[in-house]
């Protein structure tokens, strides 16, 4: 049985397309098969709330800064294809799944926080 190596890039690109591409280059240099990212639609995933929840606010602020647009994910996916690395992604919301389908993502990784998110899993 062949071992499949997945490079978890996640948000380590810090919202920078050039850094994301450079990380994919490292994946290729290391002879890994898959580069995995995360895709989230901030408006769909996080709603403005009247209730003070600083944990969510800190997370939302950071994720917003590190978030890549759909167009950027598309560029990364195309770049991955051009160098023989599979682009993989973790969707955090339904819109991201639709966008990943448009890109042609073959494999999804479900975040452990979404194991009981029946709507997302369906």
N, CA and C of each residue as an Amber inpcrd file, in Angstrom:
protein
   366
   0.8310000  -1.1730000   0.0000000   0.0000000   0.0000000   0.0000000
   0.8840000   1.2480000   0.0000000   0.6020000   2.1860000  -0.8710000
   1.3890000   3.4100000  -0.9900000   0.9330000   4.4380000   0.0490000
   1.8950000   5.0830000   0.6760000   1.5990000   6.1360000   1.6420000
   1.3810000   7.4420000   0.8950000   0.3420000   8.1600000   1.2790000
   0.0140000   9.4380000   0.6740000   0.3630000  10.5490000   1.6630000
   1.2180000  11.4700000   1.2470000   1.6260000  12.5690000   2.1170000
   0.8740000  13.8400000   1.7380000   0.2990000  14.4660000   2.7550000
  -0.4540000  15.6970000   2.5670000   0.2500000  16.8030000   3.3450000
   0.6160000  17.8550000   2.6430000   1.2410000  19.0120000   3.2890000
   0.1330000  19.9600000   3.7380000   0.0050000  20.1290000   5.0330000
  -1.0090000  21.0110000   5.6170000  -0.5000000  22.4490000   5.5630000
  -0.9310000  23.1770000   4.5440000  -0.5490000  24.5820000   4.4420000
  -1.5010000  25.4270000   5.2710000  -2.7700000  25.0710000   5.2570000
  -3.7550000  25.7790000   6.0730000  -3.7140000  27.2680000   5.8300000
  -3.4510000  28.0420000   6.8670000  -3.3600000  29.5020000   6.7680000
  -1.9170000  29.9940000   6.8980000  -0.9510000  29.1210000   6.7430000
   0.4450000  29.5050000   6.9170000   0.9500000  30.4720000   5.8490000
   0.1430000  30.7520000   4.8570000   0.4690000  31.7500000   3.8390000
   0.1920000  33.1640000   4.3460000  -0.4920000  33.2710000   5.4980000
  -0.8310000  34.5640000   6.1200000  -1.6000000  35.4930000   5.1800000
  -2.3950000  34.9110000   4.2800000  -3.2070000  35.7140000   3.3700000
  -2.4690000  36.2470000   2.1610000  -1.2660000  35.7580000   1.9300000
  -0.4140000  36.2420000   0.8310000  -0.3480000  35.1860000  -0.2810000
  -0.8460000  35.5290000  -1.4540000  -0.8450000  34.5990000  -2.5790000
   0.5650000  34.1460000  -2.9370000   1.5050000  35.0720000  -2.9810000
   2.8940000  34.7100000  -3.3270000   3.4660000  33.7110000  -2.3310000
   3.1690000  33.8970000  -1.0560000   3.6520000  32.9580000  -0.0370000
   2.9770000  31.5950000  -0.2100000   1.6960000  31.5960000  -0.5450000
   0.9810000  30.3360000  -0.7760000   1.6200000  29.5610000  -1.9320000
   1.9440000  30.2560000  -3.0080000   2.6000000  29.6270000  -4.1630000
   3.9830000  29.1040000  -3.7630000   4.7100000  29.8830000  -2.9840000
   6.0390000  29.4510000  -2.5240000   5.9190000  28.1920000  -1.6610000
   4.8860000  28.1080000  -0.8410000   4.6860000  26.9080000  -0.0200000
   4.3480000  25.7020000  -0.8880000   3.6040000  25.9060000  -1.9550000
   3.3310000  24.8130000  -2.8980000   4.6350000  24.3540000  -3.5420000
   5.5220000  25.2950000  -3.8480000   6.8310000  24.9260000  -4.4020000
   7.6120000  24.0350000  -3.4300000   7.5200000  24.3390000  -2.1480000
   8.1900000  23.5110000  -1.1350000   7.5730000  22.1140000  -1.1130000
   6.2540000  22.0420000  -1.2340000   5.5720000  20.7430000  -1.2910000
   6.1430000  19.9150000  -2.4460000   6.2820000  20.5330000  -3.6020000
   6.8270000  19.8510000  -4.7760000   8.2830000  19.4320000  -4.5430000
   9.0930000  20.3390000  -3.9950000  10.5070000  20.0350000  -3.7290000
  10.6640000  18.8580000  -2.7730000   9.7180000  18.7070000  -1.8680000
   9.7730000  17.6240000  -0.8850000   9.1300000  16.3360000  -1.3980000
   8.7090000  16.3470000  -2.6530000   8.0750000  15.1850000  -3.2830000
   6.8040000  14.7310000  -2.5720000   6.0640000  15.6980000  -2.0300000
   4.7760000  15.3870000  -1.4220000   3.6980000  15.4690000  -2.4940000
   2.6110000  14.7510000  -2.2900000   1.6060000  14.6370000  -3.3380000
   0.5170000  15.7070000  -3.2770000   0.2000000  16.1860000  -2.0840000
  -0.9670000  17.0580000  -1.9190000  -0.6170000  18.2730000  -1.0680000
  -1.1100000  19.4370000  -1.4950000  -1.0250000  20.6670000  -0.7050000
  -2.4400000  20.9960000  -0.2370000  -2.6350000  21.0580000   1.0800000
  -3.9760000  21.2850000   1.6200000  -4.1070000  22.6830000   2.1990000
  -5.1750000  23.3430000   1.7720000  -5.4830000  24.6960000   2.2200000
  -6.8090000  24.6870000   2.9780000  -7.2500000  25.8480000   3.3970000
  -8.5560000  26.0260000   4.0250000  -9.2890000  27.1260000   3.2760000
 -10.5910000  26.9330000   3.0920000 -11.3950000  27.9420000   2.4300000
 -12.6000000  28.2640000   3.3030000 -12.7920000  29.5500000   3.5350000
 -13.9590000  29.9670000   4.3120000 -14.4990000  31.2760000   3.7740000
 -15.8130000  31.3750000   3.7800000 -16.4820000  32.6160000   3.4450000
 -16.8090000  33.2920000   4.7640000 -16.1060000  34.3570000   5.0710000
 -16.2250000  34.9900000   6.3850000 -17.6410000  35.4810000   6.6710000
 -18.3350000  36.0120000   5.6570000 -19.6950000  36.5090000   5.8710000
 -20.6680000  35.3850000   6.1730000 -20.4600000  34.2380000   5.5390000
 -21.3620000  33.1180000   5.7740000 -21.0450000  32.4020000   7.0810000
 -19.7970000  32.3510000   7.4180000 -19.3680000  31.5870000   8.5850000
 -19.5570000  32.3460000   9.8910000 -19.2760000  33.6370000   9.8830000
 -19.3660000  34.4420000  11.1000000 -20.3730000  35.5660000  10.9170000
 -21.3630000  35.5810000  11.7570000 -22.3630000  36.6370000  11.7290000
 -22.0260000  37.6610000  12.8070000 -22.3550000  38.9120000  12.5320000
 -22.1860000  39.9320000  13.5640000 -23.1670000  39.6460000  14.6850000
 -22.7130000  39.7770000  15.8940000 -23.5410000  39.4580000  17.0620000
 -23.5460000  40.6320000  18.0220000 -24.6650000  40.7660000  18.7110000
 -24.7540000  41.7770000  19.7570000 -24.1110000  41.2850000  21.0410000
 -23.9810000  39.9640000  21.1690000 -23.4160000  39.3710000  22.3720000
 -21.9000000  39.4760000  22.3020000 -21.2860000  39.8980000  23.3850000
 -19.8350000  40.0290000  23.4060000 -19.2100000  38.6490000  23.5580000
 -18.4090000  38.2680000  22.5960000 -17.7080000  36.9900000  22.6180000
 -16.3060000  37.2530000  22.0840000 -15.4050000  37.6010000  22.9750000
 -14.0720000  38.0140000  22.5480000 -13.3040000  36.8970000  21.8510000
 -13.5250000  35.6520000  22.2370000 -12.8340000  34.5420000  21.5850000
 -13.1340000  34.5100000  20.1000000 -14.3990000  34.6520000  19.7440000
 -14.7950000  34.6710000  18.3380000 -14.2540000  35.9170000  17.6490000
 -14.2840000  37.0480000  18.3240000 -13.8100000  38.2870000  17.7130000
 -12.3210000  38.2180000  17.3870000 -11.5130000  37.6590000  18.2800000
 -10.0820000  37.5130000  18.0040000  -9.8550000  36.5610000  16.8280000
 -10.5520000  35.4530000  16.8400000 -10.4230000  34.4770000  15.7660000
 -10.8740000  35.0710000  14.4420000 -12.0140000  35.7280000  14.4570000
 -12.5600000  36.3240000  13.2450000 -11.5950000  37.3500000  12.6490000
 -11.0000000  38.1710000  13.4930000 -10.0550000  39.1810000  13.0340000
  -8.8450000  38.5340000  12.3650000  -8.2540000  37.5410000  13.0140000
  -7.0770000  36.8630000  12.4510000  -7.4130000  36.1270000  11.1630000
  -8.5150000  35.3740000  11.1820000  -8.8850000  34.6250000   9.9910000
  -9.1940000  35.5570000   8.8250000  -9.7930000  36.6920000   9.1100000
 -10.0570000  37.6690000   8.0630000  -8.7810000  38.1760000   7.4250000
  -7.7530000  38.3760000   8.2260000  -6.4640000  38.8460000   7.7140000
  -5.7660000  37.7600000   6.8860000  -5.9480000  36.5100000   7.2630000
  -5.2410000  35.4110000   6.6100000  -6.0600000  34.7260000   5.5210000
  -7.2570000  35.2070000   5.2740000  -8.1570000  34.5570000   4.3300000
  -7.7470000  34.8600000   2.8890000  -7.7760000  33.8510000   2.0550000
  -7.5440000  34.0220000   0.6230000  -8.8950000  34.0950000  -0.0810000
  -8.9760000  34.8640000  -1.1500000 -10.2100000  34.9690000  -1.9230000
 -10.3970000  33.7150000  -2.7760000 -11.5980000  33.5680000  -3.2880000
 -11.8760000  32.4500000  -4.1920000 -10.9710000  32.5230000  -5.4210000
 -10.7870000  33.7210000  -5.9650000  -9.9130000  33.8880000  -7.1270000
  -8.4820000  33.4430000  -6.8150000  -8.0130000  33.7330000  -5.6100000
  -6.6700000  33.3070000  -5.2190000  -6.5960000  31.7880000  -5.0750000
  -7.6180000  31.1770000  -4.4910000  -7.6480000  29.7110000  -4.3940000
  -7.6290000  29.0880000  -5.7870000  -8.3450000  29.6960000  -6.7020000
  -8.3800000  29.1950000  -8.0800000  -6.9770000  29.2450000  -8.7050000
  -6.2650000  30.3510000  -8.4800000  -4.8980000  30.4830000  -8.9980000
  -3.9790000  29.4320000  -8.3820000  -4.1150000  29.2130000  -7.0870000
  -3.2810000  28.2080000  -6.4160000  -3.5930000  26.8240000  -6.9570000
  -4.8730000  26.5160000  -7.1290000  -5.2640000  25.2200000  -7.6690000
  -4.6750000  25.0090000  -9.0660000  -4.7800000  26.0270000  -9.9080000
  -4.2120000  25.9260000 -11.2590000  -2.6940000  25.7640000 -11.2150000
  -2.0480000  26.4660000 -10.3040000  -0.5970000  26.3360000 -10.1730000
  -0.2320000  24.9170000  -9.7240000  -0.9620000  24.4090000  -8.7470000
  -0.7230000  23.0400000  -8.2840000  -0.8070000  22.0590000  -9.4490000
  -1.8640000  22.1770000 -10.2450000  -2.0290000  21.2860000 -11.4020000
  -0.8460000  21.3930000 -12.3500000  -0.3700000  22.6150000 -12.5580000
   0.7050000  22.8250000 -13.5340000   2.0270000  22.1870000 -13.1090000
   2.2110000  21.9660000 -11.7950000   3.4760000  21.3640000 -11.3380000
   3.2880000  19.9430000 -10.7960000   2.0890000  19.3910000 -10.9450000
   1.8660000  18.0070000 -10.5470000   1.6320000  17.7820000  -9.0600000
   1.0750000  18.7850000  -8.3810000   0.7120000  18.6670000  -6.9670000
  -0.8070000  18.7700000  -6.8890000  -1.4320000  17.8790000  -6.1430000
  -2.8840000  17.9560000  -5.9950000  -3.2610000  19.0280000  -4.9690000
  -4.2240000  19.8480000  -5.3360000  -4.7590000  20.8800000  -4.4460000
  -5.9070000  20.2600000  -3.6570000  -5.8370000  20.3860000  -2.3560000
  -6.8750000  19.8570000  -1.4670000  -7.2970000  20.9870000  -0.5340000
  -8.5000000  20.8960000   0.0020000  -8.9730000  22.0040000   0.8050000
  -9.9420000  21.5310000   1.8930000  -9.9650000  22.2790000   2.9810000
 -10.9570000  22.0940000   4.0400000 -11.9970000  23.1910000   3.8920000
 -13.2550000  22.8280000   3.6080000 -14.3020000  23.8400000   3.5420000
 -14.8570000  24.1170000   4.9320000 -15.1510000  25.3690000   5.2130000
 -15.7130000  25.7410000   6.5040000 -17.1680000  26.1600000   6.3960000
 -17.7040000  26.2110000   5.1670000 -19.0800000  26.6530000   4.9710000
 -19.5750000  26.1300000   3.6230000 -20.8760000  26.2560000   3.3900000
 -21.4850000  25.7050000   2.1830000 -21.0350000  26.4280000   0.9130000
 -20.8770000  27.7400000   0.9640000 -20.4080000  28.4740000  -0.2080000
 -19.0150000  28.0100000  -0.6170000 -18.1640000  27.7460000   0.3630000
 -16.8080000  27.2690000   0.0630000 -16.8560000  25.9080000  -0.6340000
 -17.7830000  25.0560000  -0.2380000 -17.9280000  23.7630000  -0.9190000
 -18.3000000  23.9820000  -2.3790000 -19.2650000  24.8650000  -2.6330000
 -19.6550000  25.1580000  -4.0140000 -18.4620000  25.6780000  -4.8160000
 -17.6770000  26.5530000  -4.2160000 -16.5190000  27.1030000  -4.9060000
 -15.4500000  26.0370000  -5.1370000 -15.2730000  25.1510000  -4.1720000
 -14.3090000  24.0600000  -4.3410000 -14.7500000  23.1300000  -5.4640000
 -16.0450000  22.8940000  -5.5800000 -16.5670000  22.0750000  -6.6750000
 -16.2800000  22.7470000  -8.0200000 -16.4150000  24.0630000  -8.0590000
 -16.1330000  24.8030000  -9.2960000 -14.6610000  24.6760000  -9.6920000
 -13.7860000  24.6840000  -8.7050000 -12.3510000  24.5190000  -8.9640000
 -12.0390000  23.0900000  -9.4090000 -12.8250000  22.1350000  -8.9390000
 -12.5770000  20.7330000  -9.2750000 -11.7940000  19.9910000  -8.2130000
 -11.9490000  20.3990000  -6.9590000 -11.2520000  19.7310000  -5.8590000
 -11.7180000  18.2780000  -5.7780000 -10.7660000  17.3590000  -5.7090000
 -11.0820000  15.9250000  -5.6850000 -11.2660000  15.3790000  -4.2700000
 -10.5700000  15.9760000  -3.3170000 -10.6070000  15.4870000  -1.9400000
 -10.8860000  16.6380000  -0.9870000 -11.7060000  16.3480000   0.0080000
 -12.0070000  17.3230000   1.0520000 -11.5020000  16.7810000   2.3770000
 -11.1290000  17.6820000   3.2520000 -10.8090000  17.3090000   4.6220000
 -11.8040000  18.0390000   5.4990000 -12.4980000  17.3140000   6.3420000
 -13.4610000  17.9280000   7.2420000 -12.7500000  18.2690000   8.5440000
 -12.9270000  19.5050000   8.9840000 -12.3380000  19.9240000  10.2570000
 -13.0320000  19.1830000  11.3980000 -12.2850000  18.8470000  12.4190000
 -12.8690000  18.1300000  13.5490000 -14.0100000  18.9230000  14.1810000
 -13.9470000  20.2460000  14.1020000 -15.0230000  21.0780000  14.6400000
 -16.3320000  20.8880000  13.8800000 -16.2660000  20.3280000  12.6720000
 -17.4610000  20.1360000  11.8470000 -17.9500000  18.6900000  11.7880000
 -17.4350000  17.8160000  12.6180000 -17.8770000  16.4200000  12.5870000
 -19.3580000  16.2510000  12.8860000 -19.9540000  17.2090000  13.5740000
 -21.3890000  17.1250000  13.8320000 -22.1740000  18.1690000  13.0330000
 -21.5490000  18.7640000  12.0390000 -22.2020000  19.7360000  11.1630000
 -22.8400000  18.9620000  10.0110000 -24.0220000  18.4340000  10.2690000
 -24.6910000  17.5500000   9.3160000 -24.9290000  18.2420000   7.9790000
 -25.3300000  19.4960000   7.9870000 -25.5780000  20.2390000   6.7540000
 -24.3150000  20.2970000   5.8890000 -23.1960000  20.5960000   6.5050000
 -21.9350000  20.6640000   5.7640000 -21.5260000  19.2740000   5.2590000
 -21.6980000  18.2600000   6.0760000 -21.2950000  16.9060000   5.6980000
 -22.1520000  16.3440000   4.5530000 -23.4130000  16.7160000   4.5310000
 -24.2920000  16.2450000   3.4420000 -23.8360000  16.8400000   2.1200000
